[in-house]
Amino acid sequence: MSQRKALSAAEVRELLAPVEAWLAGGGEPPRPVVASAVRATARYLAASHPGGSVELRIPPYVAVQCIAGLDHRRGTPPNVVEMAPGTWLMLATGRMPWADAVADGLVSTSGTRADLNSVLPLVEPAE
């Protein structure tokens, strides 16, 4: 298995630049651009908050394990967070509060540790 280089906050911000207009209400960028931003931010979360107690799923682009605690080894993890790519990017950039996303049904969570409020946003929204 190859080891990926951990991204810095500046590198994540750079990968988010092409989706900023979309997050502000503009047209959706090409799928590869969205995929790159989603993967970068999810992997940045996993690197910043390592562990295996929570699985973050953003289909169809990425699933990562993060947050320290009890690790699972087989089957479905006990703590799962799943959402659409646009929702994830809004949360990761601080454009949407976690509580609002959950209340609006934009995030699916299961398990007692499936709350990412304390680790979001990953980067502040662009001005």
PDB file of N, CA and C in Angstrom, residues 2-87:
ATOM      1  N   SER A   2       0.602   2.197  -0.883  1.00  0.00           N
ATOM      2  CA  SER A   2       1.418   3.400  -0.957  1.00  0.00           C
ATOM      3  C   SER A   2       0.983   4.410   0.102  1.00  0.00           C
ATOM      4  N   GLN A   3       1.946   5.134   0.593  1.00  0.00           N
ATOM      5  CA  GLN A   3       1.699   6.133   1.623  1.00  0.00           C
ATOM      6  C   GLN A   3       1.549   7.491   0.941  1.00  0.00           C
ATOM      7  N   ARG A   4       0.461   8.199   1.198  1.00  0.00           N
ATOM      8  CA  ARG A   4       0.254   9.521   0.621  1.00  0.00           C
ATOM      9  C   ARG A   4       0.912  10.563   1.512  1.00  0.00           C
ATOM     10  N   LYS A   5       1.465  11.585   0.869  1.00  0.00           N
ATOM     11  CA  LYS A   5       2.038  12.707   1.597  1.00  0.00           C
ATOM     12  C   LYS A   5       0.900  13.499   2.234  1.00  0.00           C
ATOM     13  N   ALA A   6       1.053  13.832   3.499  1.00  0.00           N
ATOM     14  CA  ALA A   6       0.037  14.630   4.189  1.00  0.00           C
ATOM     15  C   ALA A   6       0.007  16.034   3.588  1.00  0.00           C
ATOM     16  N   LEU A   7      -1.174  16.543   3.384  1.00  0.00           N
ATOM     17  CA  LEU A   7      -1.335  17.889   2.835  1.00  0.00           C
ATOM     18  C   LEU A   7      -1.306  18.920   3.950  1.00  0.00           C
ATOM     19  N   SER A   8      -0.797  20.085   3.631  1.00  0.00           N
ATOM     20  CA  SER A   8      -0.845  21.208   4.572  1.00  0.00           C
ATOM     21  C   SER A   8      -2.171  21.948   4.377  1.00  0.00           C
ATOM     22  N   ALA A   9      -2.506  22.810   5.331  1.00  0.00           N
ATOM     23  CA  ALA A   9      -3.734  23.613   5.214  1.00  0.00           C
ATOM     24  C   ALA A   9      -3.674  24.483   3.959  1.00  0.00           C
ATOM     25  N   ALA A  10      -2.500  25.004   3.637  1.00  0.00           N
ATOM     26  CA  ALA A  10      -2.351  25.840   2.445  1.00  0.00           C
ATOM     27  C   ALA A  10      -2.608  25.027   1.172  1.00  0.00           C
ATOM     28  N   GLU A  11      -2.127  23.793   1.136  1.00  0.00           N
ATOM     29  CA  GLU A  11      -2.356  22.939  -0.030  1.00  0.00           C
ATOM     30  C   GLU A  11      -3.836  22.582  -0.160  1.00  0.00           C
ATOM     31  N   VAL A  12      -4.501  22.353   0.953  1.00  0.00           N
ATOM     32  CA  VAL A  12      -5.936  22.066   0.928  1.00  0.00           C
ATOM     33  C   VAL A  12      -6.691  23.290   0.415  1.00  0.00           C
ATOM     34  N   ARG A  13      -6.335  24.461   0.924  1.00  0.00           N
ATOM     35  CA  ARG A  13      -6.983  25.706   0.475  1.00  0.00           C
ATOM     36  C   ARG A  13      -6.802  25.871  -1.036  1.00  0.00           C
ATOM     37  N   GLU A  14      -5.621  25.552  -1.555  1.00  0.00           N
ATOM     38  CA  GLU A  14      -5.351  25.661  -2.990  1.00  0.00           C
ATOM     39  C   GLU A  14      -6.253  24.713  -3.791  1.00  0.00           C
ATOM     40  N   LEU A  15      -6.442  23.494  -3.281  1.00  0.00           N
ATOM     41  CA  LEU A  15      -7.312  22.535  -3.964  1.00  0.00           C
ATOM     42  C   LEU A  15      -8.786  22.925  -3.874  1.00  0.00           C
ATOM     43  N   LEU A  16      -9.125  23.718  -2.885  1.00  0.00           N
ATOM     44  CA  LEU A  16     -10.504  24.187  -2.738  1.00  0.00           C
ATOM     45  C   LEU A  16     -10.811  25.399  -3.621  1.00  0.00           C
ATOM     46  N   ALA A  17      -9.784  26.131  -4.035  1.00  0.00           N
ATOM     47  CA  ALA A  17      -9.991  27.355  -4.808  1.00  0.00           C
ATOM     48  C   ALA A  17     -10.914  27.162  -6.017  1.00  0.00           C
ATOM     49  N   PRO A  18     -10.759  26.078  -6.802  1.00  0.00           N
ATOM     50  CA  PRO A  18     -11.636  25.922  -7.966  1.00  0.00           C
ATOM     51  C   PRO A  18     -13.107  25.648  -7.633  1.00  0.00           C
ATOM     52  N   VAL A  19     -13.434  25.300  -6.390  1.00  0.00           N
ATOM     53  CA  VAL A  19     -14.837  25.037  -6.045  1.00  0.00           C
ATOM     54  C   VAL A  19     -15.457  26.171  -5.228  1.00  0.00           C
ATOM     55  N   GLU A  20     -14.689  27.217  -4.938  1.00  0.00           N
ATOM     56  CA  GLU A  20     -15.197  28.311  -4.108  1.00  0.00           C
ATOM     57  C   GLU A  20     -16.442  28.979  -4.693  1.00  0.00           C
ATOM     58  N   ALA A  21     -16.462  29.226  -6.001  1.00  0.00           N
ATOM     59  CA  ALA A  21     -17.626  29.871  -6.623  1.00  0.00           C
ATOM     60  C   ALA A  21     -18.870  29.000  -6.470  1.00  0.00           C
ATOM     61  N   TRP A  22     -18.707  27.686  -6.622  1.00  0.00           N
ATOM     62  CA  TRP A  22     -19.827  26.752  -6.453  1.00  0.00           C
ATOM     63  C   TRP A  22     -20.338  26.801  -5.023  1.00  0.00           C
ATOM     64  N   LEU A  23     -19.423  26.792  -4.060  1.00  0.00           N
ATOM     65  CA  LEU A  23     -19.829  26.821  -2.654  1.00  0.00           C
ATOM     66  C   LEU A  23     -20.529  28.117  -2.289  1.00  0.00           C
ATOM     67  N   ALA A  24     -20.232  29.167  -3.028  1.00  0.00           N
ATOM     68  CA  ALA A  24     -20.876  30.458  -2.786  1.00  0.00           C
ATOM     69  C   ALA A  24     -22.195  30.583  -3.545  1.00  0.00           C
ATOM     70  N   GLY A  25     -22.604  29.513  -4.241  1.00  0.00           N
ATOM     71  CA  GLY A  25     -23.895  29.530  -4.927  1.00  0.00           C
ATOM     72  C   GLY A  25     -23.812  29.551  -6.433  1.00  0.00           C
ATOM     73  N   GLY A  26     -22.624  29.396  -6.983  1.00  0.00           N
ATOM     74  CA  GLY A  26     -22.459  29.401  -8.436  1.00  0.00           C
ATOM     75  C   GLY A  26     -22.675  28.022  -9.037  1.00  0.00           C
ATOM     76  N   GLY A  27     -22.336  27.888 -10.292  1.00  0.00           N
ATOM     77  CA  GLY A  27     -22.490  26.618 -10.996  1.00  0.00           C
ATOM     78  C   GLY A  27     -21.488  25.574 -10.528  1.00  0.00           C
ATOM     79  N   GLU A  28     -21.887  24.313 -10.611  1.00  0.00           N
ATOM     80  CA  GLU A  28     -21.030  23.216 -10.162  1.00  0.00           C
ATOM     81  C   GLU A  28     -19.849  23.039 -11.111  1.00  0.00           C
ATOM     82  N   PRO A  29     -18.644  22.932 -10.556  1.00  0.00           N
ATOM     83  CA  PRO A  29     -17.464  22.710 -11.398  1.00  0.00           C
ATOM     84  C   PRO A  29     -17.435  21.283 -11.939  1.00  0.00           C
ATOM     85  N   PRO A  30     -16.507  20.998 -12.841  1.00  0.00           N
ATOM     86  CA  PRO A  30     -16.406  19.635 -13.384  1.00  0.00           C
ATOM     87  C   PRO A  30     -16.171  18.602 -12.272  1.00  0.00           C
ATOM     88  N   ARG A  31     -16.678  17.411 -12.494  1.00  0.00           N
ATOM     89  CA  ARG A  31     -16.588  16.327 -11.518  1.00  0.00           C
ATOM     90  C   ARG A  31     -15.165  16.078 -11.002  1.00  0.00           C
ATOM     91  N   PRO A  32     -14.129  16.057 -11.864  1.00  0.00           N
ATOM     92  CA  PRO A  32     -12.775  15.826 -11.345  1.00  0.00           C
ATOM     93  C   PRO A  32     -12.308  16.909 -10.364  1.00  0.00           C
ATOM     94  N   VAL A  33     -12.776  18.125 -10.552  1.00  0.00           N
ATOM     95  CA  VAL A  33     -12.419  19.223  -9.646  1.00  0.00           C
ATOM     96  C   VAL A  33     -13.070  19.005  -8.283  1.00  0.00           C
ATOM     97  N   VAL A  34     -14.343  18.634  -8.292  1.00  0.00           N
ATOM     98  CA  VAL A  34     -15.056  18.345  -7.043  1.00  0.00           C
ATOM     99  C   VAL A  34     -14.402  17.143  -6.353  1.00  0.00           C
ATOM    100  N   ALA A  35     -14.104  16.106  -7.112  1.00  0.00           N
ATOM    101  CA  ALA A  35     -13.484  14.905  -6.546  1.00  0.00           C
ATOM    102  C   ALA A  35     -12.168  15.235  -5.863  1.00  0.00           C
ATOM    103  N   SER A  36     -11.359  16.043  -6.495  1.00  0.00           N
ATOM    104  CA  SER A  36     -10.062  16.418  -5.927  1.00  0.00           C
ATOM    105  C   SER A  36     -10.237  17.180  -4.618  1.00  0.00           C
ATOM    106  N   ALA A  37     -11.154  18.131  -4.585  1.00  0.00           N
ATOM    107  CA  ALA A  37     -11.394  18.916  -3.368  1.00  0.00           C
ATOM    108  C   ALA A  37     -11.944  18.040  -2.242  1.00  0.00           C
ATOM    109  N   VAL A  38     -12.863  17.150  -2.569  1.00  0.00           N
ATOM    110  CA  VAL A  38     -13.454  16.259  -1.565  1.00  0.00           C
ATOM    111  C   VAL A  38     -12.394  15.325  -0.991  1.00  0.00           C
ATOM    112  N   ARG A  39     -11.638  14.701  -1.859  1.00  0.00           N
ATOM    113  CA  ARG A  39     -10.602  13.767  -1.382  1.00  0.00           C
ATOM    114  C   ARG A  39      -9.550  14.476  -0.532  1.00  0.00           C
ATOM    115  N   ALA A  40      -9.126  15.648  -0.976  1.00  0.00           N
ATOM    116  CA  ALA A  40      -8.097  16.388  -0.237  1.00  0.00           C
ATOM    117  C   ALA A  40      -8.576  16.765   1.160  1.00  0.00           C
ATOM    118  N   THR A  41      -9.800  17.264   1.255  1.00  0.00           N
ATOM    119  CA  THR A  41     -10.291  17.693   2.563  1.00  0.00           C
ATOM    120  C   THR A  41     -10.557  16.512   3.487  1.00  0.00           C
ATOM    121  N   ALA A  42     -11.091  15.418   2.950  1.00  0.00           N
ATOM    122  CA  ALA A  42     -11.338  14.237   3.786  1.00  0.00           C
ATOM    123  C   ALA A  42     -10.023  13.651   4.287  1.00  0.00           C
ATOM    124  N   ARG A  43      -9.051  13.579   3.430  1.00  0.00           N
ATOM    125  CA  ARG A  43      -7.749  13.038   3.839  1.00  0.00           C
ATOM    126  C   ARG A  43      -7.040  13.982   4.804  1.00  0.00           C
ATOM    127  N   TYR A  44      -7.262  15.265   4.638  1.00  0.00           N
ATOM    128  CA  TYR A  44      -6.699  16.241   5.582  1.00  0.00           C
ATOM    129  C   TYR A  44      -7.320  16.036   6.971  1.00  0.00           C
ATOM    130  N   LEU A  45      -8.625  15.797   7.012  1.00  0.00           N
ATOM    131  CA  LEU A  45      -9.283  15.497   8.292  1.00  0.00           C
ATOM    132  C   LEU A  45      -8.670  14.251   8.920  1.00  0.00           C
ATOM    133  N   ALA A  46      -8.500  13.205   8.127  1.00  0.00           N
ATOM    134  CA  ALA A  46      -7.954  11.953   8.648  1.00  0.00           C
ATOM    135  C   ALA A  46      -6.524  12.140   9.153  1.00  0.00           C
ATOM    136  N   ALA A  47      -5.743  12.967   8.481  1.00  0.00           N
ATOM    137  CA  ALA A  47      -4.367  13.216   8.917  1.00  0.00           C
ATOM    138  C   ALA A  47      -4.326  14.109  10.158  1.00  0.00           C
ATOM    139  N   SER A  48      -5.245  15.073  10.231  1.00  0.00           N
ATOM    140  CA  SER A  48      -5.284  16.005  11.363  1.00  0.00           C
ATOM    141  C   SER A  48      -5.867  15.381  12.621  1.00  0.00           C
ATOM    142  N   HIS A  49      -6.755  14.403  12.438  1.00  0.00           N
ATOM    143  CA  HIS A  49      -7.432  13.733  13.554  1.00  0.00           C
ATOM    144  C   HIS A  49      -7.375  12.229  13.311  1.00  0.00           C
ATOM    145  N   PRO A  50      -6.157  11.666  13.426  1.00  0.00           N
ATOM    146  CA  PRO A  50      -5.989  10.251  13.089  1.00  0.00           C
ATOM    147  C   PRO A  50      -6.710   9.326  14.065  1.00  0.00           C
ATOM    148  N   GLY A  51      -7.058   8.191  13.563  1.00  0.00           N
ATOM    149  CA  GLY A  51      -7.724   7.176  14.367  1.00  0.00           C
ATOM    150  C   GLY A  51      -8.630   6.349  13.495  1.00  0.00           C
ATOM    151  N   GLY A  52      -9.348   5.472  14.131  1.00  0.00           N
ATOM    152  CA  GLY A  52     -10.230   4.596  13.381  1.00  0.00           C
ATOM    153  C   GLY A  52     -11.580   4.426  14.021  1.00  0.00           C
ATOM    154  N   SER A  53     -11.993   5.369  14.873  1.00  0.00           N
ATOM    155  CA  SER A  53     -13.274   5.191  15.542  1.00  0.00           C
ATOM    156  C   SER A  53     -14.454   5.710  14.720  1.00  0.00           C
ATOM    157  N   VAL A  54     -14.191   6.558  13.721  1.00  0.00           N
ATOM    158  CA  VAL A  54     -15.253   7.108  12.880  1.00  0.00           C
ATOM    159  C   VAL A  54     -14.866   6.896  11.422  1.00  0.00           C
ATOM    160  N   GLU A  55     -15.835   6.471  10.632  1.00  0.00           N
ATOM    161  CA  GLU A  55     -15.614   6.393   9.187  1.00  0.00           C
ATOM    162  C   GLU A  55     -16.432   7.491   8.531  1.00  0.00           C
ATOM    163  N   LEU A  56     -15.743   8.358   7.808  1.00  0.00           N
ATOM    164  CA  LEU A  56     -16.382   9.425   7.048  1.00  0.00           C
ATOM    165  C   LEU A  56     -16.509   8.954   5.614  1.00  0.00           C
ATOM    166  N   ARG A  57     -17.739   8.965   5.103  1.00  0.00           N
ATOM    167  CA  ARG A  57     -18.009   8.519   3.731  1.00  0.00           C
ATOM    168  C   ARG A  57     -18.600   9.674   2.933  1.00  0.00           C
ATOM    169  N   ILE A  58     -17.975   9.943   1.800  1.00  0.00           N
ATOM    170  CA  ILE A  58     -18.477  10.960   0.883  1.00  0.00           C
ATOM    171  C   ILE A  58     -18.536  10.314  -0.495  1.00  0.00           C
ATOM    172  N   PRO A  59     -19.626   9.572  -0.751  1.00  0.00           N
ATOM    173  CA  PRO A  59     -19.724   8.874  -2.033  1.00  0.00           C
ATOM    174  C   PRO A  59     -19.945   9.859  -3.176  1.00  0.00           C
ATOM    175  N   PRO A  60     -19.427   9.579  -4.330  1.00  0.00           N
ATOM    176  CA  PRO A  60     -18.692   8.376  -4.730  1.00  0.00           C
ATOM    177  C   PRO A  60     -17.179   8.554  -4.634  1.00  0.00           C
ATOM    178  N   TYR A  61     -16.720   9.566  -3.906  1.00  0.00           N
ATOM    179  CA  TYR A  61     -15.315   9.944  -3.978  1.00  0.00           C
ATOM    180  C   TYR A  61     -14.373   9.325  -2.955  1.00  0.00           C
ATOM    181  N   VAL A  62     -14.776   9.224  -1.701  1.00  0.00           N
ATOM    182  CA  VAL A  62     -13.798   8.823  -0.697  1.00  0.00           C
ATOM    183  C   VAL A  62     -14.482   8.338   0.578  1.00  0.00           C
ATOM    184  N   ALA A  63     -13.783   7.501   1.294  1.00  0.00           N
ATOM    185  CA  ALA A  63     -14.144   7.108   2.661  1.00  0.00           C
ATOM    186  C   ALA A  63     -12.844   7.073   3.441  1.00  0.00           C
ATOM    187  N   VAL A  64     -12.819   7.709   4.601  1.00  0.00           N
ATOM    188  CA  VAL A  64     -11.622   7.721   5.443  1.00  0.00           C
ATOM    189  C   VAL A  64     -12.006   7.386   6.870  1.00  0.00           C
ATOM    190  N   GLN A  65     -11.047   6.846   7.586  1.00  0.00           N
ATOM    191  CA  GLN A  65     -11.228   6.618   9.019  1.00  0.00           C
ATOM    192  C   GLN A  65     -10.477   7.713   9.756  1.00  0.00           C
ATOM    193  N   CYS A  66     -11.085   8.199  10.823  1.00  0.00           N
ATOM    194  CA  CYS A  66     -10.503   9.304  11.565  1.00  0.00           C
ATOM    195  C   CYS A  66     -10.973   9.257  13.018  1.00  0.00           C
ATOM    196  N   ILE A  67     -10.508  10.143  13.816  1.00  0.00           N
ATOM    197  CA  ILE A  67     -10.863  10.354  15.214  1.00  0.00           C
ATOM    198  C   ILE A  67     -10.334   9.211  16.093  1.00  0.00           C
ATOM    199  N   ALA A  68      -9.523   9.600  17.055  1.00  0.00           N
ATOM    200  CA  ALA A  68      -8.945   8.623  17.982  1.00  0.00           C
ATOM    201  C   ALA A  68     -10.029   7.963  18.821  1.00  0.00           C
ATOM    202  N   GLY A  69      -9.781   6.759  19.218  1.00  0.00           N
ATOM    203  CA  GLY A  69     -10.719   5.996  20.030  1.00  0.00           C
ATOM    204  C   GLY A  69     -10.625   4.536  19.653  1.00  0.00           C
ATOM    205  N   LEU A  70     -11.648   3.802  19.973  1.00  0.00           N
ATOM    206  CA  LEU A  70     -11.656   2.381  19.639  1.00  0.00           C
ATOM    207  C   LEU A  70     -11.699   2.193  18.130  1.00  0.00           C
ATOM    208  N   ASP A  71     -10.780   1.403  17.621  1.00  0.00           N
ATOM    209  CA  ASP A  71     -10.747   1.095  16.192  1.00  0.00           C
ATOM    210  C   ASP A  71     -11.599  -0.131  15.912  1.00  0.00           C
ATOM    211  N   HIS A  72     -12.212  -0.149  14.742  1.00  0.00           N
ATOM    212  CA  HIS A  72     -12.918  -1.359  14.326  1.00  0.00           C
ATOM    213  C   HIS A  72     -12.035  -2.094  13.326  1.00  0.00           C
ATOM    214  N   ARG A  73     -12.219  -3.360  13.215  1.00  0.00           N
ATOM    215  CA  ARG A  73     -11.362  -4.174  12.346  1.00  0.00           C
ATOM    216  C   ARG A  73     -12.109  -4.790  11.167  1.00  0.00           C
ATOM    217  N   ARG A  74     -13.376  -5.146  11.354  1.00  0.00           N
ATOM    218  CA  ARG A  74     -14.110  -5.835  10.294  1.00  0.00           C
ATOM    219  C   ARG A  74     -15.537  -5.319  10.214  1.00  0.00           C
ATOM    220  N   GLY A  75     -16.078  -5.391   9.015  1.00  0.00           N
ATOM    221  CA  GLY A  75     -17.477  -5.030   8.828  1.00  0.00           C
ATOM    222  C   GLY A  75     -17.725  -3.535   8.915  1.00  0.00           C
ATOM    223  N   THR A  76     -18.969  -3.190   9.108  1.00  0.00           N
ATOM    224  CA  THR A  76     -19.362  -1.790   9.193  1.00  0.00           C
ATOM    225  C   THR A  76     -18.895  -1.202  10.519  1.00  0.00           C
ATOM    226  N   PRO A  77     -18.224  -0.062  10.467  1.00  0.00           N
ATOM    227  CA  PRO A  77     -17.769   0.557  11.711  1.00  0.00           C
ATOM    228  C   PRO A  77     -18.952   1.018  12.559  1.00  0.00           C
ATOM    229  N   PRO A  78     -18.773   1.115  13.862  1.00  0.00           N
ATOM    230  CA  PRO A  78     -19.871   1.516  14.728  1.00  0.00           C
ATOM    231  C   PRO A  78     -20.237   2.999  14.605  1.00  0.00           C
ATOM    232  N   ASN A  79     -19.309   3.811  14.137  1.00  0.00           N
ATOM    233  CA  ASN A  79     -19.549   5.249  13.998  1.00  0.00           C
ATOM    234  C   ASN A  79     -19.311   5.656  12.547  1.00  0.00           C
ATOM    235  N   VAL A  80     -20.387   5.992  11.861  1.00  0.00           N
ATOM    236  CA  VAL A  80     -20.306   6.325  10.444  1.00  0.00           C
ATOM    237  C   VAL A  80     -20.960   7.684  10.216  1.00  0.00           C
ATOM    238  N   VAL A  81     -20.290   8.492   9.409  1.00  0.00           N
ATOM    239  CA  VAL A  81     -20.826   9.785   8.975  1.00  0.00           C
ATOM    240  C   VAL A  81     -20.812   9.759   7.457  1.00  0.00           C
ATOM    241  N   GLU A  82     -21.956  10.052   6.842  1.00  0.00           N
ATOM    242  CA  GLU A  82     -22.045  10.026   5.382  1.00  0.00           C
ATOM    243  C   GLU A  82     -22.806  11.237   4.893  1.00  0.00           C
ATOM    244  N   MET A  83     -22.341  11.785   3.765  1.00  0.00           N
ATOM    245  CA  MET A  83     -23.003  12.957   3.191  1.00  0.00           C
ATOM    246  C   MET A  83     -22.605  13.139   1.737  1.00  0.00           C
ATOM    247  N   ALA A  84     -23.293  14.030   1.062  1.00  0.00           N
ATOM    248  CA  ALA A  84     -22.999  14.363  -0.333  1.00  0.00           C
ATOM    249  C   ALA A  84     -21.740  15.234  -0.402  1.00  0.00           C
ATOM    250  N   PRO A  85     -21.074  15.222  -1.544  1.00  0.00           N
ATOM    251  CA  PRO A  85     -19.854  16.015  -1.691  1.00  0.00           C
ATOM    252  C   PRO A  85     -20.040  17.509  -1.402  1.00  0.00           C
ATOM    253  N   GLY A  86     -21.105  18.092  -1.904  1.00  0.00           N
ATOM    254  CA  GLY A  86     -21.321  19.524  -1.665  1.00  0.00           C
ATOM    255  C   GLY A  86     -21.509  19.847  -0.195  1.00  0.00           C
ATOM    256  N   THR A  87     -22.243  19.008   0.505  1.00  0.00           N
ATOM    257  CA  THR A  87     -22.442  19.200   1.945  1.00  0.00           C
ATOM    258  C   THR A  87     -21.102  19.117   2.658  1.00  0.00           C
TER     259      THR A  87
END
